């Protein structure tokens, strides 16, 4: 069966420091992959999606970037974090009937 | 562009009582509709989904939802809630013409269960 993992689960970083969140999917090939952010008291916002290696689409202008170096690996990065980057980040992939989106466990990022 | 409205930010229900969470969507074609649940500090778990066919869909944990095209609604229901149902619930709509790359979520409804 397919599984999705992301890490680290929690992260506290100072303003101006770099960021790297990693997501991997197992049990499938060439999945569509997504990064969502959930800020406190808000819904989910799509940040990036990828339909293949090296193919990244950005939904909103921001301080973050994404990369897909391997088929089942999706990385969310920043060179210099801002306080507003704090939030809950969710990796997701598409599979099953009707392209259902399945989410990872999430990563809590607190920028201090 | 598609959009989702969950008009209730917070709902409190007694354990054993029935539940209905509202969801209204805006989309020009036939949508894919989803309900997800998020327990505190966790990722999102799919409860149920509607693509086509029977407008009443059954999901996990005893939940069901009914798609009403005339009202652009996809309300989530459960006949008798359990304390473990306390969580945040998200309705989402996806496009049918190019998959769900543009899945759009509502802002969520927080469900509190009281004894």
Short mmCIF file of C-alpha atoms in Angstrom, two decimals:
data_model
loop_
_atom_site.label_atom_id
_atom_site.label_comp_id
_atom_site.label_asym_id
_atom_site.label_seq_id
_atom_site.Cartn_x
_atom_site.Cartn_y
_atom_site.Cartn_z
CA UNK A 1 0.00 0.00 0.00
CA UNK A 2 1.00 3.59 -0.49
CA UNK A 3 2.34 5.67 2.37
CA UNK A 4 3.56 9.21 2.72
CA UNK A 5 6.04 10.48 5.27
CA UNK A 6 7.30 13.92 6.07
CA UNK A 7 9.88 15.20 8.52
CA UNK A 8 10.79 16.73 10.78
CA UNK A 9 7.51 16.65 12.69
CA UNK A 10 8.31 19.82 14.60
CA UNK A 11 10.85 22.53 14.03
CA UNK A 12 11.73 25.76 15.83
CA UNK A 13 13.94 28.04 13.76
CA UNK A 14 15.17 31.63 14.23
CA UNK A 15 14.26 34.33 11.76
CA UNK A 16 16.71 34.40 8.88
CA UNK A 17 17.73 30.76 9.17
CA UNK A 18 17.26 28.25 6.33
CA UNK A 19 14.54 25.61 6.14
CA UNK A 20 14.27 22.16 4.66
CA UNK A 21 11.18 19.97 5.03
CA UNK A 22 11.25 16.62 3.31
CA UNK A 23 8.44 14.42 2.07
CA UNK A 24 8.63 10.95 0.55
CA UNK A 25 5.98 8.67 -0.88
CA UNK A 26 6.24 4.91 -1.01
CA UNK A 27 4.31 2.29 -2.94
CA UNK A 28 3.58 4.35 -6.02
CA UNK A 29 5.41 5.86 -8.96
CA UNK A 30 5.22 9.25 -10.62
CA UNK A 31 2.71 10.69 -8.16
CA UNK A 32 1.48 14.26 -8.21
CA UNK A 33 2.86 15.84 -5.03
CA UNK A 34 1.77 18.92 -3.10
CA UNK A 35 2.81 21.21 -0.29
CA UNK A 36 0.05 22.91 1.69
CA UNK A 37 0.34 25.34 4.57
CA UNK A 38 -2.13 25.77 7.37
CA UNK A 39 -1.63 28.96 9.35
CA UNK A 40 -3.18 29.31 12.80
CA UNK A 41 -6.95 29.67 12.58
CA UNK A 42 -6.99 29.40 8.80
CA UNK A 43 -7.74 26.79 6.21
CA UNK A 44 -5.27 25.09 3.94
CA UNK A 45 -3.39 27.00 1.30
CA UNK A 46 -1.77 25.25 -1.64
CA UNK A 47 1.85 26.36 -1.93
CA UNK A 48 3.39 24.13 -4.59
CA UNK A 49 2.56 21.13 -6.69
CA UNK A 50 4.67 18.86 -8.84
CA UNK A 51 3.67 16.48 -11.61
CA UNK A 52 7.15 15.03 -12.08
CA UNK A 53 10.87 15.25 -11.34
CA UNK A 54 12.07 18.82 -11.61
CA UNK A 55 8.58 20.13 -12.39
CA UNK A 56 7.34 22.60 -9.80
CA UNK A 57 4.37 24.95 -9.96
CA UNK A 58 4.00 27.71 -7.42
CA UNK A 59 0.55 28.84 -6.39
CA UNK A 60 1.40 31.94 -4.39
CA UNK A 61 4.39 34.28 -4.30
CA UNK A 62 6.28 33.74 -1.09
CA UNK A 63 9.52 33.22 0.72
CA UNK A 64 9.55 29.48 0.09
CA UNK A 65 10.66 27.20 -2.72
CA UNK A 66 10.15 23.57 -3.58
CA UNK A 67 12.18 20.95 -5.38
CA UNK A 68 11.61 17.41 -6.58
CA UNK A 69 15.00 15.76 -7.01
CA UNK A 70 13.56 12.23 -7.22
CA UNK A 71 10.27 10.74 -8.33
CA UNK A 72 8.94 10.19 -4.83
CA UNK A 73 10.71 12.98 -2.96
CA UNK A 74 9.42 16.52 -2.50
CA UNK A 75 11.32 19.15 -0.54
CA UNK A 76 10.15 22.49 0.80
CA UNK A 77 12.91 25.03 1.42
CA UNK A 78 13.70 28.56 2.38
CA UNK A 79 16.99 30.43 2.41
CA UNK A 80 15.87 32.90 5.10
CA UNK A 81 12.80 32.27 7.22
CA UNK A 82 10.35 35.00 8.17
CA UNK A 83 8.08 35.10 11.21
CA UNK A 84 5.12 34.78 8.83
CA UNK A 85 6.41 31.40 7.63
CA UNK A 86 5.28 29.81 10.89
CA UNK A 87 2.53 27.25 10.43
CA UNK A 88 1.65 23.65 9.86
CA UNK A 89 2.99 22.28 6.58
CA UNK A 90 1.40 19.30 4.92
CA UNK A 91 2.73 17.21 2.11
CA UNK A 92 0.21 15.34 0.01
CA UNK A 93 -0.01 13.06 -2.99
CA UNK A 94 -2.72 12.13 -5.44
CA UNK A 95 -3.87 8.58 -5.90
CA UNK A 96 -6.73 6.18 -5.94
CA UNK A 97 -10.07 6.70 -7.58
CA UNK A 98 -10.75 10.15 -8.90
CA UNK A 99 -7.36 11.55 -7.96
CA UNK A 100 -8.01 11.69 -4.25
CA UNK A 101 -5.47 13.64 -2.23
CA UNK A 102 -3.86 11.90 0.75
CA UNK A 103 -1.92 13.83 3.35
CA UNK A 104 1.18 13.21 5.40
CA UNK A 105 1.40 13.70 9.14
CA UNK A 106 2.40 17.34 8.87
CA UNK A 107 5.31 19.42 10.12
CA UNK A 108 4.96 22.18 12.68
CA UNK A 109 7.25 25.10 11.98
CA UNK A 110 7.68 27.89 14.51
CA UNK A 111 9.86 30.80 13.49
CA UNK A 112 11.12 32.79 16.46
CA UNK B 1 -12.49 29.92 -9.78
CA UNK B 2 -13.76 27.35 -7.35
CA UNK B 3 -14.42 28.18 -3.71
CA UNK B 4 -15.71 26.51 -0.58
CA UNK B 5 -17.59 28.05 2.32
CA UNK B 6 -17.97 26.45 5.71
CA UNK B 7 -20.24 28.94 7.49
CA UNK B 8 -19.80 27.49 10.96
CA UNK B 9 -16.41 28.16 12.52
CA UNK B 10 -17.15 26.28 15.73
CA UNK B 11 -19.92 23.86 16.67
CA UNK B 12 -20.58 22.28 20.06
CA UNK B 13 -22.64 19.10 20.27
CA UNK B 14 -23.54 16.79 23.13
CA UNK B 15 -22.24 13.26 22.96
CA UNK B 16 -24.87 11.02 21.38
CA UNK B 17 -26.57 13.88 19.58
CA UNK B 18 -26.80 14.17 15.82
CA UNK B 19 -24.44 16.35 13.82
CA UNK B 20 -24.58 18.29 10.60
CA UNK B 21 -21.66 20.34 9.29
CA UNK B 22 -22.43 22.66 6.43
CA UNK B 23 -20.44 23.08 3.24
CA UNK B 24 -21.29 25.19 0.21
CA UNK B 25 -19.19 25.26 -2.90
CA UNK B 26 -18.88 27.33 -6.02
CA UNK B 27 -17.77 25.65 -9.21
CA UNK B 28 -18.90 25.86 -12.80
CA UNK B 29 -18.90 22.17 -13.61
CA UNK B 30 -19.55 18.97 -11.71
CA UNK B 31 -17.16 19.03 -8.79
CA UNK B 32 -15.27 16.41 -6.90
CA UNK B 33 -16.17 16.94 -3.23
CA UNK B 34 -14.34 15.77 -0.13
CA UNK B 35 -14.56 15.89 3.63
CA UNK B 36 -11.38 15.61 5.69
CA UNK B 37 -10.92 15.44 9.45
CA UNK B 38 -7.94 16.76 11.36
CA UNK B 39 -7.26 15.85 14.97
CA UNK B 40 -5.11 18.34 16.93
CA UNK B 41 -1.53 18.41 15.68
CA UNK B 42 -2.15 15.77 13.05
CA UNK B 43 -2.43 15.56 9.30
CA UNK B 44 -5.73 15.33 7.44
CA UNK B 45 -7.62 12.08 7.09
CA UNK B 46 -10.10 11.53 4.29
CA UNK B 47 -13.62 10.87 5.62
CA UNK B 48 -15.48 10.53 2.35
CA UNK B 49 -15.65 11.76 -1.22
CA UNK B 50 -18.18 12.33 -3.99
CA UNK B 51 -17.40 12.04 -7.67
CA UNK B 52 -20.63 10.96 -9.35
CA UNK B 53 -23.59 8.66 -8.97
CA UNK B 54 -25.49 8.30 -5.72
CA UNK B 55 -25.67 11.71 -4.08
CA UNK B 56 -25.58 10.22 -0.58
CA UNK B 57 -22.09 8.95 0.18
CA UNK B 58 -20.98 6.92 3.14
CA UNK B 59 -17.61 7.42 4.76
CA UNK B 60 -15.53 6.12 7.60
CA UNK B 61 -16.37 6.48 11.30
CA UNK B 62 -20.11 6.50 10.62
CA UNK B 63 -20.16 9.76 8.66
CA UNK B 64 -22.19 10.44 5.55
CA UNK B 65 -22.62 13.41 3.24
CA UNK B 66 -25.23 14.40 0.72
CA UNK B 67 -24.48 16.23 -2.51
CA UNK B 68 -27.27 18.66 -3.45
CA UNK B 69 -26.55 20.29 -6.76
CA UNK B 70 -29.50 22.68 -6.55
CA UNK B 71 -28.15 24.09 -3.30
CA UNK B 72 -24.44 23.75 -4.14
CA UNK B 73 -24.03 21.97 -0.85
CA UNK B 74 -22.24 18.92 0.49
CA UNK B 75 -23.18 18.73 4.16
CA UNK B 76 -21.60 16.19 6.47
CA UNK B 77 -23.79 14.27 8.91
CA UNK B 78 -23.53 11.76 11.68
CA UNK B 79 -26.56 10.40 13.58
CA UNK B 80 -24.81 10.07 16.94
CA UNK B 81 -21.47 11.68 17.76
CA UNK B 82 -18.81 10.21 20.00
CA UNK B 83 -16.30 12.13 22.11
CA UNK B 84 -13.57 10.94 19.73
CA UNK B 85 -15.22 12.91 16.90
CA UNK B 86 -13.94 16.16 18.40
CA UNK B 87 -11.67 17.57 15.71
CA UNK B 88 -11.54 20.07 12.87
CA UNK B 89 -13.42 19.21 9.71
CA UNK B 90 -12.58 20.51 6.26
CA UNK B 91 -14.68 20.44 3.14
CA UNK B 92 -12.85 20.59 -0.19
CA UNK B 93 -13.74 20.86 -3.86
CA UNK B 94 -11.63 19.71 -6.77
CA UNK B 95 -11.78 20.27 -10.47
CA UNK B 96 -12.93 17.47 -12.71
CA UNK B 97 -11.20 18.55 -15.86
CA UNK B 98 -7.59 18.24 -14.83
CA UNK B 99 -7.51 16.21 -11.65
CA UNK B 100 -7.20 17.73 -8.24
CA UNK B 101 -4.17 19.92 -8.61
CA UNK B 102 -6.43 22.80 -7.64
CA UNK B 103 -8.15 21.25 -4.66
CA UNK B 104 -9.66 24.14 -2.69
CA UNK B 105 -10.41 23.86 1.00
CA UNK B 106 -12.86 25.63 3.24
CA UNK B 107 -11.59 27.29 6.39
CA UNK B 108 -12.79 24.43 8.54
CA UNK B 109 -15.31 23.81 11.32
CA UNK B 110 -14.09 22.96 14.78
CA UNK B 111 -16.28 20.40 16.51
CA UNK B 112 -16.41 20.24 20.30
CA UNK B 113 -18.20 17.37 22.04
CA UNK B 114 -19.62 17.87 25.52
CA UNK B 115 -20.63 15.03 27.87
#
